[in-house]
Tab-separated table of C-alpha atoms in Angstrom:
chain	number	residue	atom	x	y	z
A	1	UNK	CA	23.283	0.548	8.666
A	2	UNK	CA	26.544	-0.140	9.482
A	3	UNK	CA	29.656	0.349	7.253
A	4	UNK	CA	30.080	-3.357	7.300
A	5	UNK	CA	26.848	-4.206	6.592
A	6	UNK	CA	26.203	-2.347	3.778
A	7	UNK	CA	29.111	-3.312	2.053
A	8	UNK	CA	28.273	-7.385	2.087
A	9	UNK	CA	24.943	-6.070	0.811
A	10	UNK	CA	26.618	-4.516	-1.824
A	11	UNK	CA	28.827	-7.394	-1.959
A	12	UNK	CA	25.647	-9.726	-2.493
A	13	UNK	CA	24.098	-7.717	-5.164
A	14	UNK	CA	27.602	-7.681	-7.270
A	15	UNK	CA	27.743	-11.281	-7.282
A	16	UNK	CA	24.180	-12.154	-7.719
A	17	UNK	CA	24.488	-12.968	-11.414
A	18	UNK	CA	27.895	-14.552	-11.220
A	19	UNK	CA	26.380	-17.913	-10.638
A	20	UNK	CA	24.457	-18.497	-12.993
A	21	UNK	CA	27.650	-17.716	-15.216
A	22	UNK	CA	30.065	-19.732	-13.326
A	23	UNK	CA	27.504	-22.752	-13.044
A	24	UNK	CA	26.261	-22.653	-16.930
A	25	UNK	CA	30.259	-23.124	-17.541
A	26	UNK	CA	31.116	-25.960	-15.179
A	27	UNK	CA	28.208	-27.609	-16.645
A	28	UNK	CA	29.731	-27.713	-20.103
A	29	UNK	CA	30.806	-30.919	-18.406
A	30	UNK	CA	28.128	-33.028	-16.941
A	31	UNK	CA	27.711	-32.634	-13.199
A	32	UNK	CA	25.643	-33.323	-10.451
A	33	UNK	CA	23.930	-30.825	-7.469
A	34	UNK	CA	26.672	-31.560	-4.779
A	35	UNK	CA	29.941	-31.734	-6.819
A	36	UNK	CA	28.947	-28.658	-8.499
A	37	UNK	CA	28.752	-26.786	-4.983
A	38	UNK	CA	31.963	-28.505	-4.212
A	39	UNK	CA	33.501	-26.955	-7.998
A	40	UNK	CA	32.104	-23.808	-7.213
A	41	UNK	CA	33.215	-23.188	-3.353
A	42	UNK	CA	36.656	-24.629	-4.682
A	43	UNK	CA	37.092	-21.672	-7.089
A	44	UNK	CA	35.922	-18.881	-4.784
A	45	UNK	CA	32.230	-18.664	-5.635
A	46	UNK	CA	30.134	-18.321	-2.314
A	47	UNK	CA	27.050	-19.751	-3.132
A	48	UNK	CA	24.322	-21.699	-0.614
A	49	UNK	CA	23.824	-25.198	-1.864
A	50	UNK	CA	19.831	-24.011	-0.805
A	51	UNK	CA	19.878	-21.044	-3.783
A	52	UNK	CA	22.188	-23.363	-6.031
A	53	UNK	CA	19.881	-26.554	-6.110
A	54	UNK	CA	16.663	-24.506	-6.939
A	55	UNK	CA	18.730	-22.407	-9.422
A	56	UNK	CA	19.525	-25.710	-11.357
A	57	UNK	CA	15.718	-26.554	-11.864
A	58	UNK	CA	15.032	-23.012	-12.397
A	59	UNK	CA	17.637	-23.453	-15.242
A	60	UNK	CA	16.760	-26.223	-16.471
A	61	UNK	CA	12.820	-24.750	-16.800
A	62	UNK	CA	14.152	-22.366	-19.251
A	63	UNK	CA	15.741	-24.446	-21.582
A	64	UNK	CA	19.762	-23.681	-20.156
A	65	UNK	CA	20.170	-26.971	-18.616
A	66	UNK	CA	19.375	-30.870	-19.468
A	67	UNK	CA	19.141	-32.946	-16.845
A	68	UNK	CA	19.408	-37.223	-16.746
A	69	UNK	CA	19.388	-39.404	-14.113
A	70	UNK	CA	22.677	-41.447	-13.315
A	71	UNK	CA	21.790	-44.964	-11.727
A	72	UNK	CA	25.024	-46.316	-12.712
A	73	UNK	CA	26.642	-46.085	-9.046
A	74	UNK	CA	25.019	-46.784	-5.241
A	75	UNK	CA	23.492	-43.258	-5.397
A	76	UNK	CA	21.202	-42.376	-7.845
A	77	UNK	CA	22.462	-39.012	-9.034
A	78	UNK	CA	21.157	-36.231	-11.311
A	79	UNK	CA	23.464	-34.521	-13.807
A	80	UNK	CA	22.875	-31.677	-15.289
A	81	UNK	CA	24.709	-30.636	-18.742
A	82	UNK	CA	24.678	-27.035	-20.197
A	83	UNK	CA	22.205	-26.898	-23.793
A	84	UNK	CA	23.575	-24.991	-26.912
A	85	UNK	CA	20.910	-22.091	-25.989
A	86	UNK	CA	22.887	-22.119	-22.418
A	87	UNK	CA	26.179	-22.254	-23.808
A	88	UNK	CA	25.198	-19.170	-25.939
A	89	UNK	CA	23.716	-17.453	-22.858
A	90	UNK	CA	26.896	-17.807	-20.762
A	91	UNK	CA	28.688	-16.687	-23.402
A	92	UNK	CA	27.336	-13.236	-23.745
A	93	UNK	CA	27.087	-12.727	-20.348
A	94	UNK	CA	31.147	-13.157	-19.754
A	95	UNK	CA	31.174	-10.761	-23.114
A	96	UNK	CA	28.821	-8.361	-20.603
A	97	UNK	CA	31.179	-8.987	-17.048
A	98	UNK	CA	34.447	-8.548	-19.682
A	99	UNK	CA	32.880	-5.341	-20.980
A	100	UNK	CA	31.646	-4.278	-17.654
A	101	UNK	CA	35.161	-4.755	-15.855
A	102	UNK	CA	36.795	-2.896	-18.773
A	103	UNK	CA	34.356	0.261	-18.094
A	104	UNK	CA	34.768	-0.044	-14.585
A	105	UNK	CA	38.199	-0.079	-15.043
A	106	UNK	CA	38.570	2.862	-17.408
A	107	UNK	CA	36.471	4.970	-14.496
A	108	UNK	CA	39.205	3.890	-12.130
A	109	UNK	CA	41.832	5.414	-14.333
A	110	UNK	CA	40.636	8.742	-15.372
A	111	UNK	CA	42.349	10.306	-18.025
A	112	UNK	CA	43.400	7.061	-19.884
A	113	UNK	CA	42.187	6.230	-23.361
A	114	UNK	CA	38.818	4.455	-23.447
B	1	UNK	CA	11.963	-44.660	13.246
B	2	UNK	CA	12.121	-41.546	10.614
B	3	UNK	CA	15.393	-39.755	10.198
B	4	UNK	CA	16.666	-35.912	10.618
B	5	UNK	CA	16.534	-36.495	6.668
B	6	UNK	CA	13.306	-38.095	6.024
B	7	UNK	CA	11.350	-35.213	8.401
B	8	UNK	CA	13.691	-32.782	6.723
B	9	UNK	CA	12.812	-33.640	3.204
B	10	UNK	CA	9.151	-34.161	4.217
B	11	UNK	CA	8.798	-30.810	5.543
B	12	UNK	CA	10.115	-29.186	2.838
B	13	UNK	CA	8.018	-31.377	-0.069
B	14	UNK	CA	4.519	-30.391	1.894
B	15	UNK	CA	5.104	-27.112	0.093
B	16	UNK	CA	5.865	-27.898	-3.431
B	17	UNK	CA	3.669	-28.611	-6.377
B	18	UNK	CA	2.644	-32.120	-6.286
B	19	UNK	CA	4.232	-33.106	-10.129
B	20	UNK	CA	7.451	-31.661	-9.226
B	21	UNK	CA	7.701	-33.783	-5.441
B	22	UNK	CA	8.919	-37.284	-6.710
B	23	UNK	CA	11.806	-35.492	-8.734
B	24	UNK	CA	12.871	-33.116	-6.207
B	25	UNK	CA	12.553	-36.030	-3.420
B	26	UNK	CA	15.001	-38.205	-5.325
B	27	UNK	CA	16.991	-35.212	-5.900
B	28	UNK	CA	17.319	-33.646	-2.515
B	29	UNK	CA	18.240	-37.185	-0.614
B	30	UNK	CA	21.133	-37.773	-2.750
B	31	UNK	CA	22.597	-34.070	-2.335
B	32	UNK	CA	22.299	-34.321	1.364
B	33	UNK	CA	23.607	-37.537	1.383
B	34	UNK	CA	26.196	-36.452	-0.980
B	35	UNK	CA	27.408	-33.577	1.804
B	36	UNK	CA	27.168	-35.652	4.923
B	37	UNK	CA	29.468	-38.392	3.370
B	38	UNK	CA	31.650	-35.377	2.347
B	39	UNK	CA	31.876	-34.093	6.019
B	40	UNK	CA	32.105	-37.508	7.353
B	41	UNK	CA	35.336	-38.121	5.221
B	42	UNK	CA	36.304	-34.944	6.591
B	43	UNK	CA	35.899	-36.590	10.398
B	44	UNK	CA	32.897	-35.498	11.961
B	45	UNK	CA	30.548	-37.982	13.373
B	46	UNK	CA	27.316	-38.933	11.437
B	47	UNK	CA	24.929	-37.394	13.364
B	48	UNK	CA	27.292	-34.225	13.603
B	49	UNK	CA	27.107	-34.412	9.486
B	50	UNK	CA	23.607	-34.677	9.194
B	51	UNK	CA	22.600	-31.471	12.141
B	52	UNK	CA	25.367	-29.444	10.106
B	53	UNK	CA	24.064	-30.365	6.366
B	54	UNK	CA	20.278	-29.242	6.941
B	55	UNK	CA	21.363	-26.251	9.244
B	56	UNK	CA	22.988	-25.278	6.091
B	57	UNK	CA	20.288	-25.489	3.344
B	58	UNK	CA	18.151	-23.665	6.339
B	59	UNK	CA	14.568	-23.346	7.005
B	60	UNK	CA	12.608	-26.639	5.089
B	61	UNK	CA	9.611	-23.878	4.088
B	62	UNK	CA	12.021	-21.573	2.630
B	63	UNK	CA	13.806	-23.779	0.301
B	64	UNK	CA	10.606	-25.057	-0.645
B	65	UNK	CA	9.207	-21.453	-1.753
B	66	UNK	CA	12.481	-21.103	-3.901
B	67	UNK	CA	12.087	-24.420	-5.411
B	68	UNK	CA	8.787	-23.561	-6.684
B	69	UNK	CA	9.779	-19.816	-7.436
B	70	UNK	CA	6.396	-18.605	-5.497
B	71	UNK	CA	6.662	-14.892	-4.352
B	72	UNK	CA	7.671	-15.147	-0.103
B	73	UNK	CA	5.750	-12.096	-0.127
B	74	UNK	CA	1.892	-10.769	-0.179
B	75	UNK	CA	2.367	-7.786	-2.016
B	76	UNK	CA	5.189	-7.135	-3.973
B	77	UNK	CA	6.781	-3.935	-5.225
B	78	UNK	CA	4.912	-3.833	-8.258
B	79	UNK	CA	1.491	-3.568	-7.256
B	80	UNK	CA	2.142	-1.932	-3.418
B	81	UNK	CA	2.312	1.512	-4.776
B	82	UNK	CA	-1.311	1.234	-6.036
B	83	UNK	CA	-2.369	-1.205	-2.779
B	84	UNK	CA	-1.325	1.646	-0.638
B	85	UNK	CA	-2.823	4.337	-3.018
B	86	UNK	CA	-5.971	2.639	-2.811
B	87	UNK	CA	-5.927	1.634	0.856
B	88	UNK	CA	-5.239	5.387	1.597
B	89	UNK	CA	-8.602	6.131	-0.439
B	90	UNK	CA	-10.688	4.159	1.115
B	91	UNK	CA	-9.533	4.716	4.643
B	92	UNK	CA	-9.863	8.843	4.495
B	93	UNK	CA	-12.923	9.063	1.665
B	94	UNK	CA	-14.764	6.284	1.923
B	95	UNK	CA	-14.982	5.008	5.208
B	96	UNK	CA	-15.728	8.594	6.314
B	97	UNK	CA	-18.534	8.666	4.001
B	98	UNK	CA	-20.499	5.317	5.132
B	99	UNK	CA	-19.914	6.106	8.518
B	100	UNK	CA	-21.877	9.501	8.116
B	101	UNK	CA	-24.409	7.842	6.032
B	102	UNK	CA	-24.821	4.960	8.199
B	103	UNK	CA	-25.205	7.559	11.398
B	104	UNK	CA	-27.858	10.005	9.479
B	105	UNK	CA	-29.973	7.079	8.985
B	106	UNK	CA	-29.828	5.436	12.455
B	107	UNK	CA	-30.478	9.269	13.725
B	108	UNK	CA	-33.698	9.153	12.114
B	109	UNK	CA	-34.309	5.952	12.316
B	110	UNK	CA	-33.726	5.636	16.714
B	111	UNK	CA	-32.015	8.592	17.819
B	112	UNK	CA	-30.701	7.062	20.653
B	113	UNK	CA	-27.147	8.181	21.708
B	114	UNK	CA	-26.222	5.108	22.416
B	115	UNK	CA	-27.579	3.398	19.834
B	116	UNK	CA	-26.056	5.823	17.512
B	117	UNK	CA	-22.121	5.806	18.918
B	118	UNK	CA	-22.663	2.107	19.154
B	119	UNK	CA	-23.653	1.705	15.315
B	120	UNK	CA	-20.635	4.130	14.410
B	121	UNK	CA	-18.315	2.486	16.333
B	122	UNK	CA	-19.659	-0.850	14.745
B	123	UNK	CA	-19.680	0.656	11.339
B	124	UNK	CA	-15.916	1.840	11.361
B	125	UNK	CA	-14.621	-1.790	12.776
B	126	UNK	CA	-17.071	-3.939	10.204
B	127	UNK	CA	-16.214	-1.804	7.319
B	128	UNK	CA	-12.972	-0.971	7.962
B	129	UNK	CA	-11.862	-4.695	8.497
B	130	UNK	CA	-14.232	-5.595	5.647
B	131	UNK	CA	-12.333	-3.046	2.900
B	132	UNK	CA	-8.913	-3.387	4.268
B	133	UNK	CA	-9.288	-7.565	3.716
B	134	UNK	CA	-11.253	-7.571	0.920
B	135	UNK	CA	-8.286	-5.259	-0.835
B	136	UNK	CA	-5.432	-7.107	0.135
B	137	UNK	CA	-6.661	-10.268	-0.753
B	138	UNK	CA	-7.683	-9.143	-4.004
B	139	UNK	CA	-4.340	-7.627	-4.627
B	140	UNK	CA	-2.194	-10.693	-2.765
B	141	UNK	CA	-4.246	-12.739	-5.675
B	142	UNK	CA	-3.506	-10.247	-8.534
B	143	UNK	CA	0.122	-10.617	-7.544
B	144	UNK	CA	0.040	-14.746	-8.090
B	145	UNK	CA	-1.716	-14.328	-11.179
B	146	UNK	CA	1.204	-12.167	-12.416
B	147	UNK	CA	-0.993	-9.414	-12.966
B	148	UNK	CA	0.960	-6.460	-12.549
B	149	UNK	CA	0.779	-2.431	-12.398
B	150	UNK	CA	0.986	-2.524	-15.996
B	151	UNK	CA	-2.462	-4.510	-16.352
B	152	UNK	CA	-3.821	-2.408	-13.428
B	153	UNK	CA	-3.848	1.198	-15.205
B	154	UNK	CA	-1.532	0.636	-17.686
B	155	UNK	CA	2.067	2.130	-17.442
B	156	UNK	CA	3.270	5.335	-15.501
B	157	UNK	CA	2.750	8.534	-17.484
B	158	UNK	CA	3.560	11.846	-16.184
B	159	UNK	CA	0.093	12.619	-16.925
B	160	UNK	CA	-0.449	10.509	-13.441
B	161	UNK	CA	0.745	12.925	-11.145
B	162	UNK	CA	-1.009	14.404	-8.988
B	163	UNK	CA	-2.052	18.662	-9.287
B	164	UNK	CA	-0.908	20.795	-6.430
B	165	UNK	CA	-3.126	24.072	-6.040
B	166	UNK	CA	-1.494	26.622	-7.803
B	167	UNK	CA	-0.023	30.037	-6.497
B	168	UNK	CA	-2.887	31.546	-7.527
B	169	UNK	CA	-6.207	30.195	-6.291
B	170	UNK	CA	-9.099	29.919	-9.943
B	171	UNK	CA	-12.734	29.713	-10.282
B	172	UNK	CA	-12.913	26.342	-8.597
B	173	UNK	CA	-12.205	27.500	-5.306
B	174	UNK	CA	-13.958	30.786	-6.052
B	175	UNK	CA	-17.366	28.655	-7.131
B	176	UNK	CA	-18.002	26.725	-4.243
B	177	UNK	CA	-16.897	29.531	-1.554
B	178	UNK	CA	-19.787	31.542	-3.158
B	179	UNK	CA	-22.423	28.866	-3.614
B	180	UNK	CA	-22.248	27.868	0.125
B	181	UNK	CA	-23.710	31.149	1.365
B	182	UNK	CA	-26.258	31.329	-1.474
B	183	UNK	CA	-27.931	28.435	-0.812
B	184	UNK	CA	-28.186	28.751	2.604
B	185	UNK	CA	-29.472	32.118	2.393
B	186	UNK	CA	-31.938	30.586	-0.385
B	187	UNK	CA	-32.820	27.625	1.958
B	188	UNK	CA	-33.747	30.118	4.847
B	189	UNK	CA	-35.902	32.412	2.959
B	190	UNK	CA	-37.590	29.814	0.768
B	191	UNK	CA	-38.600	27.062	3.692
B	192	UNK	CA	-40.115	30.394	4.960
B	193	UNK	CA	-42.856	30.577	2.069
B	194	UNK	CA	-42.619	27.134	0.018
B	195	UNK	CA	-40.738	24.097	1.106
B	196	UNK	CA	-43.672	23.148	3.760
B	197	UNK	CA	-46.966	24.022	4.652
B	198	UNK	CA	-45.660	25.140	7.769
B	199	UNK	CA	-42.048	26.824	8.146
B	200	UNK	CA	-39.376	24.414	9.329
B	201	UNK	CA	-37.858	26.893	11.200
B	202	UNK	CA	-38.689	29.090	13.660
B	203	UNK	CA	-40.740	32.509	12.052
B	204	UNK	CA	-39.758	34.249	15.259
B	205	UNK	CA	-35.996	34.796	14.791
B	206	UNK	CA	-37.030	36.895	11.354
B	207	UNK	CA	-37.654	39.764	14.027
B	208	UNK	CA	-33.730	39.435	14.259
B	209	UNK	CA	-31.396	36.113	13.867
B	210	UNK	CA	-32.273	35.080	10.829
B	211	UNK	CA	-32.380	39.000	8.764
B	212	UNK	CA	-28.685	39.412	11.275
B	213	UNK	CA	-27.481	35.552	9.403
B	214	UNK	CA	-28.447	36.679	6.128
B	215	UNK	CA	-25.840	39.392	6.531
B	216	UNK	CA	-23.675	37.602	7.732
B	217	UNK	CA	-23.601	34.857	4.856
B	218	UNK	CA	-24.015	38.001	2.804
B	219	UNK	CA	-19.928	38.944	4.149
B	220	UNK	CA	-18.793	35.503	3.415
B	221	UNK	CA	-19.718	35.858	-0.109
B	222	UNK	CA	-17.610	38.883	-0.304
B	223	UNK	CA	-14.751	36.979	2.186
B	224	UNK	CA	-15.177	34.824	-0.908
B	225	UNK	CA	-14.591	37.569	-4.080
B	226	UNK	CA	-11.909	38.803	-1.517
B	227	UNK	CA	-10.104	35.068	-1.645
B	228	UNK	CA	-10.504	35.457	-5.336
B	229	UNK	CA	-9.103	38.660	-6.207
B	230	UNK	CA	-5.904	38.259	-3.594
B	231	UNK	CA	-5.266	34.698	-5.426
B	232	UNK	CA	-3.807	33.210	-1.958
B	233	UNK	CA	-4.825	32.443	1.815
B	234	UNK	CA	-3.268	34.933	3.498
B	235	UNK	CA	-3.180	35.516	7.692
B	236	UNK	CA	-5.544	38.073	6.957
B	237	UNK	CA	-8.111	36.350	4.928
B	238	UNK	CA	-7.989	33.347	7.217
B	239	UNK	CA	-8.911	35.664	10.258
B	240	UNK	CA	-11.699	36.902	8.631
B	241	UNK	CA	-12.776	33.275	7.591
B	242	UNK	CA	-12.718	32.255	11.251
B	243	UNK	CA	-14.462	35.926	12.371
B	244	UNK	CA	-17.067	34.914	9.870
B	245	UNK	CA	-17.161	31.181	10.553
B	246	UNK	CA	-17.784	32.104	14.436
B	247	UNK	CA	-20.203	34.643	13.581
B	248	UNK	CA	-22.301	31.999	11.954
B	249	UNK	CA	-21.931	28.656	13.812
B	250	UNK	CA	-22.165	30.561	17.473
B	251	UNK	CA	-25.689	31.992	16.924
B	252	UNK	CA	-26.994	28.963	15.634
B	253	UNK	CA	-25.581	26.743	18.313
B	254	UNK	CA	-27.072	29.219	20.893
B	255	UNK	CA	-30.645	29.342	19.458
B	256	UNK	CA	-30.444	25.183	19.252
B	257	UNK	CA	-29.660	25.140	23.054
B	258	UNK	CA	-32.436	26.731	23.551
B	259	UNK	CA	-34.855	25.132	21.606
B	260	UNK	CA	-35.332	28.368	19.182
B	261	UNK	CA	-34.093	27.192	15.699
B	262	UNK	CA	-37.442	24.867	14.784
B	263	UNK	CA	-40.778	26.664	14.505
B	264	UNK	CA	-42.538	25.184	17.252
B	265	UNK	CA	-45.858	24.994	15.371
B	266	UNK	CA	-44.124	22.448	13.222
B	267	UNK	CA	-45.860	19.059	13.149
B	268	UNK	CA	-43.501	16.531	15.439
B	269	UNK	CA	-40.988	19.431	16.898
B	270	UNK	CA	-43.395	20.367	19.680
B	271	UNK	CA	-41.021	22.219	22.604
B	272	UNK	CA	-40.027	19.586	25.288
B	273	UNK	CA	-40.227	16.615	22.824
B	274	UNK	CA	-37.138	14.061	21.837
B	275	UNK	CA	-37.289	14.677	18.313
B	276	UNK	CA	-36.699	18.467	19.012
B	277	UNK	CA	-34.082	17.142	21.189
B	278	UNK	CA	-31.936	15.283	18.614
B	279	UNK	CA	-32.766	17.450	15.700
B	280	UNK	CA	-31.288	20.527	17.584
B	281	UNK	CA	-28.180	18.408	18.397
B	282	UNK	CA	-27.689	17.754	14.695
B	283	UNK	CA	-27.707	21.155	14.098
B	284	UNK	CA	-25.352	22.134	17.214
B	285	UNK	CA	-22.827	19.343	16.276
B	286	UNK	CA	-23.365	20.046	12.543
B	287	UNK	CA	-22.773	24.118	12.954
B	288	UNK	CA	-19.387	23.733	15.168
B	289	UNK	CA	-17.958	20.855	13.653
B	290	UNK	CA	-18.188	22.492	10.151
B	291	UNK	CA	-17.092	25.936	11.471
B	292	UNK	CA	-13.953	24.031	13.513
B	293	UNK	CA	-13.148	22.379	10.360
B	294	UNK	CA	-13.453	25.219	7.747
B	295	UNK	CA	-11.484	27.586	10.440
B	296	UNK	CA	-8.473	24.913	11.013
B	297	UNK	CA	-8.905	23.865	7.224
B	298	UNK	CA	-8.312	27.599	5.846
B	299	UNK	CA	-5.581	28.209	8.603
B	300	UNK	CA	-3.426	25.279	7.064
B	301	UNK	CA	-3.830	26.119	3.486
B	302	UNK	CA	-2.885	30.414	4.635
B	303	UNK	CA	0.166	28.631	6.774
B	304	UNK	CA	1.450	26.310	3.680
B	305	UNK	CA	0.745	28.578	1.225
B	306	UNK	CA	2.823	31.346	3.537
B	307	UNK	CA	6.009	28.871	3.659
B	308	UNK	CA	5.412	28.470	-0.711
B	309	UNK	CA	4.153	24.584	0.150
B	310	UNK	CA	2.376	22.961	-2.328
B	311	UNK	CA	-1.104	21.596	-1.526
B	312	UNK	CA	-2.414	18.717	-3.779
B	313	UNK	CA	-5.988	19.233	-5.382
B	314	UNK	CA	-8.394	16.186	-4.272
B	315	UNK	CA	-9.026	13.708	-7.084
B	316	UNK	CA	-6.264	13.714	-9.059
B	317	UNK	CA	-3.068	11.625	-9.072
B	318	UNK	CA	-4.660	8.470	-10.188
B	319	UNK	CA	-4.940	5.252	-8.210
């Protein structure tokens, strides 16, 4: 394996988690498949609208996410909203990627106070 | 006329649970809508939109599997430790063993040689397809079910692993080594006076073969103390083994070209007849075979244990 390639597989497996993070905190505020790709790709997040979309189901089958259709405009639209249970999940996992860059941080400066 | 869209969506629907289609359907057409009109505002044709949009969300099957969260694999890492474990069993124990009892009973049965390499060859394709399907499927099933290692034997202990044969060798290897010779020197004295009404084998070699393989057996019982008392396989001790396993296997295989190991007198070995044929070929291929095997067999085991490798004891190590 290359040097290249085994850092965007190391790459990968560092962000694997982050989306479910970064998309159970957009959805604080109702949103829909597409504009949540858009949100996402627009703050830095590299994510595949074909692992996003299943993610959201996924999600939703485990009590994170509600979901409600929006027949209001042209295009019938599902939005998805974050549930108490998923606000307290996203919550604890920023504590965890806080408390994780701290650590990692303290191993970068040896010596320092941890 | 369908669209890229409609056989796009189809395609990808075929594969996911029937409740779950109508929602998804609904779903999927408005996101792909939702990213052509975004690339169209951007300035690219329609039909440019619509090729880029599904290239993007990819293969139709794939996105299906992760809608419905199904495993994209047959066996996964949980349970392929134990497929391979098992697959490995049957492949060097138990094929092995139904192909020798499968070609012992078609020897007496039609000792034909064709008949017989046809049946093995038969034997190891039927049964080897046969267990190597029959075990995958079984375990590509156990992993849908959600069954996994756990279930199977419960979790890893370090009581699973398997024993290597120790520096020094014990009683087990001392046991059989002894009981080998024994009852072969039993079996040739006692089919002389009790077995049958008529000696198997031939009464003629007493005047000197079978007295000279008594001896001989005799030695391998004390090759066998000798194995015990040293504790290893050494260079020397495997020498001797193959002296000894030569000393035994080449007379025999010479009298059974011959014609001289079955007592002629013996009702259906008459001299010149098939059955004398093929029973003096088993014994021929029977006698060098083993003697090949036990003389490569104790070579390895004086060559690993020489370089301090380990050498793991059949049977244990779990599934």
């Amino acid at each position: 394996m290359t040097m290249d390639a085994a850092l965007s597989s190391h790459l990968q497996e560092l962000r694997r988690g982050t989306v479910v993070v970064a998309s159970l905190t957009v959805l604080r505020e109702p949103g829909y498949g597409y504009s949540l790709l858009e949100t996402l790709a627009a703050a830095g997040f590299e994510v595949e609208a074909n692992t996003l979309y299943p993610l959201l189901r996924r999600l939703e089958s485990q009590g994170l996410l509600t979901s409600a259709w929006n027949t209001d405009e042209a295009r019938p639209r599902k939005f998805y909203t974050t549930t108490p249970e998923g606000n307290a999940v996203a919550s604890a996992l920023r504590t965890e990627w806080t408390r994780l860059n701290l650590a990692i941080g303290d191993l970068d400066t040896p010596g320092s106070p941890s | 006329m369908t669209t890229l869209i409609d056989r796009y969506v189809t395609t990808a629907l075929r594969r996911i649970p029937e409740g779950q289609r109508a929602d998804i359907d609904r779903e999927l057409r408005a996101s792909i809508e939702d990213a052509v009109e975004a690339r169209v505002d951007a300035g690219a044709t329609h039909d440019a939109a619509v090729e880029s949009t599904l290239l993007e969300l990819g293969d139709p099957d794939r996105l299906a599997d992760r809608y419905s969260d199904r495993p994209q694999h047959l066996i996964g890492p949980e349970l392929y430790p134990a497929w391979r474990r098992m697959m490995t069993m049957l492949f060097t124990v138990v094929l092995p063993i139904v192909v020798i009892v499968t070609t012992v009973i078609q020897l007496i049965d039609d000792p034909a040689i064709g008949k017989v390499i046809g049946g093995m060859v038969t034997t190891i394709i039927s049964v080897g397809t046969h267990m190597g399907f029959w075990t995958t499927g079984t375990f590509a099933l156990l992993e849908r079910v959600g069954l996994d290692q756990r279930a199977l034997r419960g979790p890893w202990t370090p009581a699973d692993l398997p024993e290597y044969e120790p520096t020094r060798l014990g009683r087990s290897q001392l046991v059989p080594n002894v009981a080998w010779p024994v009852l072969l020197i039993a079996g040739l004295v006692l089919q002389q006076f009790t077995f049958t009404d008529v000696p198997v084998l031939d009464p003629a070699n007493w005047s000197f073969w079978w007295p000279y393989l008594i001896v001989v057996l005799g030695f391998e019982i004390a090759w066998a103390i000798w194995v015990y008392r040293t504790g290893v396989y050494t260079r020397a001790i495997a020498a001797a083994n193959a002296v000894l396993a030569l000393l035994v296997a080449a007379p025999v295989v010479w009298l059974a070209v011959g014609g001289h190991v079955f007592n002629p007198a013996f009702p259906g070995l008459a001299p010149g007849g098939e059955p004398l044929y093929w029973a003096s070929l088993a014994v021929m291929a029977t006698f060098a075979i083993t003697a090949l095997w036990d003389i490569v067999e104790i070579a390895v085991r004086a060559e690993r244990s020489r370089r301090g490798l380990p050498v793991q004891v059949p049977g244990t190590g779990g599934l």
